[in-house]
């Protein structure tokens, strides 16, 4: 009947543990887990729920569900399936999930008319390997008997239902038996059957069988007084048929009733989910999601609930006061918050009804959305045992998932709105800066050009006027540098600057900076010390030229004519270091760092123009490149400003007609 | 007022009167006859009717983009066009140069710079008409385009083929800015448009070989974020 005992070829697919509320199921789960681990395969544990299963009673069912959760803890995918024909349902599940091996407990000796489940499963799924796990060798019967007893005790119905059933049957007897002489026994039997059907529908299977037996007895007792002697055989047949039909009807009807009830339950759960989803779909704010979740959990579970959201650091925040309209706001203690935090951090449920902190009155469900955990749903139900029932837990999980998705959607609505606002702000800022830039530069261009025209005018100006015109021109140029600095600072400070990063040759940028501010250096000599073979560095050439210009201009401003200014560059420890030093009076001691603050100047009130913006913008630009900037006084004389830029992985060089670099240091002066 | 017929004609398209004024003064001082347009619309008309020998064009005009005028004029005339632009608009400069502008000036600019650019543009135009010179001298460097040799202080300088090609493109545009994308296209081919560092590396090589101080070049000049210029 079963194939391959032990490990035949489990490596080809998943392992399926089939739980059937049997005593051996613990061993089934353990065996399946071991098998799956050996084969390195995933494994599933399924429980089929149907009428026969339910008849075993609630206690047995809870025990099986406990097993299922145990399996889940060991890494199994667990499911509760519904279906009249357990073998067919499991075979379909195995096919769908690629299960190659099914593990199930060996059944106790069953009566000859009962096909063992393993054989039925083998018939339904010919391709599935079956492994039957034997009952424990020590005391095979004991647990089974215990369970059977328990199941039986559990199934003991309320005596009132049996009384009602017996009463109904006796009532039927009172009405029908006097009619016996008038009607055929088969017809009277039909009256009893009618009663049995009604009892089965209203009161269930046990009472229906009781009603059948009572009716049967009544007819047997009533028979001899009338025509028992006339056609004894006919009467007997009718009675037996009635008994059989009553029995079968009772079973069928009660099965149908249970299925209907379970369908109603499913329908109610589906409706609850549907209504919850519909209510959430219109929520646009986090508070609305909170409110809707609270309302539906109260309605569906009679539960008190709260949603805990994390702050930016991932710590859950205390729920706000007045969480519930009727003042039933859940009060969470410090311990509860720790449990909630655990659930959030591990993205796993904690608290009541779980393996983690089960004594906690709350159940904490992480709100897992597609992108990340959005928070924790804390639920407190009046009856913790209800959380163990899989339908309830599944419903609760589905609620949590819906709330999580709603929270994520709300989050992205916020993100989108923020982005729109930021884009608007950026556009406004950029157009403002562009307008400012144009409006400030245009008159400056006129000033520079017109003052220069004065110096070139014919006939030439007298010496004094010529000097004035040249001063006008130089001041206008200085003003234009200031404006450029101001605008750059505004752009960088507002975060609106987009670096045009390119792999640059340092020497080239130093050269163009020197050319750009040659006029500001006046009668100072500038020397460069740039070793050949410096690696390419990635930076925004325009901005770095501004840094160098500002440093040179600074040197030009604070050193006497005839001073020496040196620009040096070197690569060291993954950094490019560029320094601008001079042999002037140096920096005010102890204020080297303060120089880089906006509007800071070395000499508080001096005749030298400038608002001290230059160094602040240098530092801002260098830091935007991921570098840093420092200043110090040199041991002998003068100030030194140095900045570093990180060296990256330079791009590949062009084809091969490169010549070998030599690393001698060039020293040039002019 | 009668001017000698040889007086060249310049057109200034600029909305700012003070800038127009000093540019006009500078050009008139050099013997130019100057026309002025305040708007793009007027500029387009004047460019057609005045047949100028030089156009000085502000890119940011109140009634439109100066680029439009460059493209329009380039449809029928090789007249030199010098563009005026603000510092932050490097992209605009490259676009204008690639559209056919000859050179650009960054505001604020001095009169010396302006006149130097004007002279260079005119020199190039005159040369374009006549026989191209086989020998070009800048600084202490002499290039013979026929023999494909380069000498510095009379001593031969060895250039790799790529270096020579780069130098010859710059020589063909002597005094004029050549955008980095254009250099890449002409020296390395259109598939290397993203390898801007090629140009920088090879310009570095040329400076090492041809300049007295490669860090403070006098001839192989960088126009930051725009391109390069070989200044004779």
PDB file of C-alpha atoms in Angstrom, chain A residues 380-500:
ATOM      1  CA  UNK A 380      -5.831  42.458  22.862  1.00  0.00           C
ATOM      2  CA  UNK A 381      -8.657  39.980  22.564  1.00  0.00           C
ATOM      3  CA  UNK A 382     -10.905  38.933  25.459  1.00  0.00           C
ATOM      4  CA  UNK A 383     -10.157  35.243  24.927  1.00  0.00           C
ATOM      5  CA  UNK A 384      -6.529  34.491  24.165  1.00  0.00           C
ATOM      6  CA  UNK A 385      -7.366  30.901  23.191  1.00  0.00           C
ATOM      7  CA  UNK A 386      -9.235  32.265  20.201  1.00  0.00           C
ATOM      8  CA  UNK A 387      -5.902  33.440  18.791  1.00  0.00           C
ATOM      9  CA  UNK A 388      -4.827  29.817  18.434  1.00  0.00           C
ATOM     10  CA  UNK A 389      -7.603  29.062  15.973  1.00  0.00           C
ATOM     11  CA  UNK A 390      -6.023  29.331  12.549  1.00  0.00           C
ATOM     12  CA  UNK A 391      -8.974  31.010  10.848  1.00  0.00           C
ATOM     13  CA  UNK A 392      -8.893  33.768  13.426  1.00  0.00           C
ATOM     14  CA  UNK A 393      -5.151  34.143  13.220  1.00  0.00           C
ATOM     15  CA  UNK A 394      -5.239  34.142   9.447  1.00  0.00           C
ATOM     16  CA  UNK A 395      -7.898  36.796   9.485  1.00  0.00           C
ATOM     17  CA  UNK A 396      -5.892  38.828  11.936  1.00  0.00           C
ATOM     18  CA  UNK A 397      -2.772  38.430   9.788  1.00  0.00           C
ATOM     19  CA  UNK A 398      -4.740  39.519   6.741  1.00  0.00           C
ATOM     20  CA  UNK A 399      -5.974  42.567   8.654  1.00  0.00           C
ATOM     21  CA  UNK A 400      -2.394  43.379   9.595  1.00  0.00           C
ATOM     22  CA  UNK A 401      -1.230  42.982   6.001  1.00  0.00           C
ATOM     23  CA  UNK A 402      -3.985  45.252   4.717  1.00  0.00           C
ATOM     24  CA  UNK A 403      -3.222  47.870   7.358  1.00  0.00           C
ATOM     25  CA  UNK A 404       0.475  47.661   6.470  1.00  0.00           C
ATOM     26  CA  UNK A 405      -0.204  48.170   2.789  1.00  0.00           C
ATOM     27  CA  UNK A 406      -2.504  51.079   3.579  1.00  0.00           C
ATOM     28  CA  UNK A 407       0.191  52.641   5.763  1.00  0.00           C
ATOM     29  CA  UNK A 408       2.750  52.212   3.024  1.00  0.00           C
ATOM     30  CA  UNK A 409       0.411  53.757   0.488  1.00  0.00           C
ATOM     31  CA  UNK A 410      -0.209  56.701   2.789  1.00  0.00           C
ATOM     32  CA  UNK A 411       3.525  56.984   3.299  1.00  0.00           C
ATOM     33  CA  UNK A 412       4.152  57.213  -0.424  1.00  0.00           C
ATOM     34  CA  UNK A 413       1.371  59.725  -0.832  1.00  0.00           C
ATOM     35  CA  UNK A 414       3.310  61.856   1.663  1.00  0.00           C
ATOM     36  CA  UNK A 415       6.578  61.188  -0.123  1.00  0.00           C
ATOM     37  CA  UNK A 416       5.072  62.212  -3.447  1.00  0.00           C
ATOM     38  CA  UNK A 417       3.675  65.386  -1.940  1.00  0.00           C
ATOM     39  CA  UNK A 418       7.025  66.212  -0.360  1.00  0.00           C
ATOM     40  CA  UNK A 419       8.755  65.649  -3.670  1.00  0.00           C
ATOM     41  CA  UNK A 420       6.363  67.988  -5.441  1.00  0.00           C
ATOM     42  CA  UNK A 421       6.889  70.668  -2.807  1.00  0.00           C
ATOM     43  CA  UNK A 422      10.651  70.221  -2.954  1.00  0.00           C
ATOM     44  CA  UNK A 423      10.683  70.384  -6.736  1.00  0.00           C
ATOM     45  CA  UNK A 424       8.614  73.532  -6.675  1.00  0.00           C
ATOM     46  CA  UNK A 425      10.990  75.034  -4.125  1.00  0.00           C
ATOM     47  CA  UNK A 426      14.001  74.080  -6.161  1.00  0.00           C
ATOM     48  CA  UNK A 427      12.564  75.530  -9.333  1.00  0.00           C
ATOM     49  CA  UNK A 428      11.695  78.744  -7.577  1.00  0.00           C
ATOM     50  CA  UNK A 429      15.151  78.949  -6.033  1.00  0.00           C
ATOM     51  CA  UNK A 430      16.904  78.276  -9.310  1.00  0.00           C
ATOM     52  CA  UNK A 431      14.894  80.833 -11.226  1.00  0.00           C
ATOM     53  CA  UNK A 432      15.422  83.335  -8.435  1.00  0.00           C
ATOM     54  CA  UNK A 433      19.179  82.760  -8.491  1.00  0.00           C
ATOM     55  CA  UNK A 434      19.292  82.960 -12.272  1.00  0.00           C
ATOM     56  CA  UNK A 435      17.378  86.222 -12.217  1.00  0.00           C
ATOM     57  CA  UNK A 436      19.585  87.628  -9.452  1.00  0.00           C
ATOM     58  CA  UNK A 437      22.681  86.511 -11.272  1.00  0.00           C
ATOM     59  CA  UNK A 438      21.580  88.223 -14.449  1.00  0.00           C
ATOM     60  CA  UNK A 439      20.377  91.376 -12.741  1.00  0.00           C
ATOM     61  CA  UNK A 440      23.542  91.815 -10.709  1.00  0.00           C
ATOM     62  CA  UNK A 441      25.952  90.916 -13.449  1.00  0.00           C
ATOM     63  CA  UNK A 442      24.519  93.110 -16.148  1.00  0.00           C
ATOM     64  CA  UNK A 443      25.280  96.456 -14.459  1.00  0.00           C
ATOM     65  CA  UNK A 444      28.672  95.107 -13.365  1.00  0.00           C
ATOM     66  CA  UNK A 445      29.518  94.247 -16.948  1.00  0.00           C
ATOM     67  CA  UNK A 446      28.578  97.769 -17.901  1.00  0.00           C
ATOM     68  CA  UNK A 447      30.698  99.178 -15.075  1.00  0.00           C
ATOM     69  CA  UNK A 448      33.768  97.155 -15.990  1.00  0.00           C
ATOM     70  CA  UNK A 449      33.443  97.962 -19.679  1.00  0.00           C
ATOM     71  CA  UNK A 450      32.663 101.628 -19.275  1.00  0.00           C
ATOM     72  CA  UNK A 451      35.465 102.253 -16.764  1.00  0.00           C
ATOM     73  CA  UNK A 452      37.851 100.523 -19.095  1.00  0.00           C
ATOM     74  CA  UNK A 453      36.587 102.627 -21.966  1.00  0.00           C
ATOM     75  CA  UNK A 454      37.503 105.632 -19.852  1.00  0.00           C
ATOM     76  CA  UNK A 455      41.074 104.425 -19.465  1.00  0.00           C
ATOM     77  CA  UNK A 456      41.290 103.916 -23.233  1.00  0.00           C
ATOM     78  CA  UNK A 457      39.576 107.145 -24.215  1.00  0.00           C
ATOM     79  CA  UNK A 458      41.274 109.459 -26.670  1.00  0.00           C
ATOM     80  CA  UNK A 459      42.739 111.893 -26.068  1.00  0.00           C
ATOM     81  CA  UNK A 460      44.164 110.032 -23.063  1.00  0.00           C
ATOM     82  CA  UNK A 461      43.085 111.092 -19.572  1.00  0.00           C
ATOM     83  CA  UNK A 462      45.390 112.950 -17.268  1.00  0.00           C
ATOM     84  CA  UNK A 463      47.344 110.707 -14.909  1.00  0.00           C
ATOM     85  CA  UNK A 464      45.099 111.338 -11.905  1.00  0.00           C
ATOM     86  CA  UNK A 465      41.898 110.616 -13.821  1.00  0.00           C
ATOM     87  CA  UNK A 466      43.488 107.580 -15.397  1.00  0.00           C
ATOM     88  CA  UNK A 467      44.216 106.238 -11.949  1.00  0.00           C
ATOM     89  CA  UNK A 468      40.627 106.839 -10.925  1.00  0.00           C
ATOM     90  CA  UNK A 469      39.302 105.039 -13.979  1.00  0.00           C
ATOM     91  CA  UNK A 470      41.595 102.062 -13.389  1.00  0.00           C
ATOM     92  CA  UNK A 471      40.535 101.891  -9.723  1.00  0.00           C
ATOM     93  CA  UNK A 472      36.913 101.986 -10.839  1.00  0.00           C
ATOM     94  CA  UNK A 473      37.560  99.110 -13.184  1.00  0.00           C
ATOM     95  CA  UNK A 474      39.347  97.018 -10.555  1.00  0.00           C
ATOM     96  CA  UNK A 475      36.648  97.614  -7.963  1.00  0.00           C
ATOM     97  CA  UNK A 476      33.975  96.651 -10.447  1.00  0.00           C
ATOM     98  CA  UNK A 477      35.821  93.439 -11.164  1.00  0.00           C
ATOM     99  CA  UNK A 478      36.203  92.708  -7.459  1.00  0.00           C
ATOM    100  CA  UNK A 479      32.516  93.368  -7.029  1.00  0.00           C
ATOM    101  CA  UNK A 480      31.806  90.882  -9.742  1.00  0.00           C
ATOM    102  CA  UNK A 481      33.881  88.220  -7.947  1.00  0.00           C
ATOM    103  CA  UNK A 482      31.920  88.948  -4.798  1.00  0.00           C
ATOM    104  CA  UNK A 483      28.650  88.529  -6.597  1.00  0.00           C
ATOM    105  CA  UNK A 484      29.847  85.251  -8.061  1.00  0.00           C
ATOM    106  CA  UNK A 485      30.819  84.079  -4.562  1.00  0.00           C
ATOM    107  CA  UNK A 486      27.496  85.148  -3.091  1.00  0.00           C
ATOM    108  CA  UNK A 487      25.527  83.365  -5.770  1.00  0.00           C
ATOM    109  CA  UNK A 488      27.633  80.227  -5.492  1.00  0.00           C
ATOM    110  CA  UNK A 489      27.223  80.250  -1.736  1.00  0.00           C
ATOM    111  CA  UNK A 490      23.477  80.618  -2.077  1.00  0.00           C
ATOM    112  CA  UNK A 491      23.375  77.746  -4.546  1.00  0.00           C
ATOM    113  CA  UNK A 492      25.481  75.441  -2.396  1.00  0.00           C
ATOM    114  CA  UNK A 493      23.825  76.344   0.892  1.00  0.00           C
ATOM    115  CA  UNK A 494      20.364  75.700  -0.467  1.00  0.00           C
ATOM    116  CA  UNK A 495      21.506  72.245  -1.564  1.00  0.00           C
ATOM    117  CA  UNK A 496      20.593  73.135  -5.109  1.00  0.00           C
ATOM    118  CA  UNK A 497      24.060  72.706  -6.545  1.00  0.00           C
ATOM    119  CA  UNK A 498      24.563  69.806  -8.887  1.00  0.00           C
ATOM    120  CA  UNK A 499      28.213  68.917  -9.180  1.00  0.00           C
ATOM    121  CA  UNK A 500      29.426  68.443 -12.720  1.00  0.00           C
TER     122      UNK A 500
END
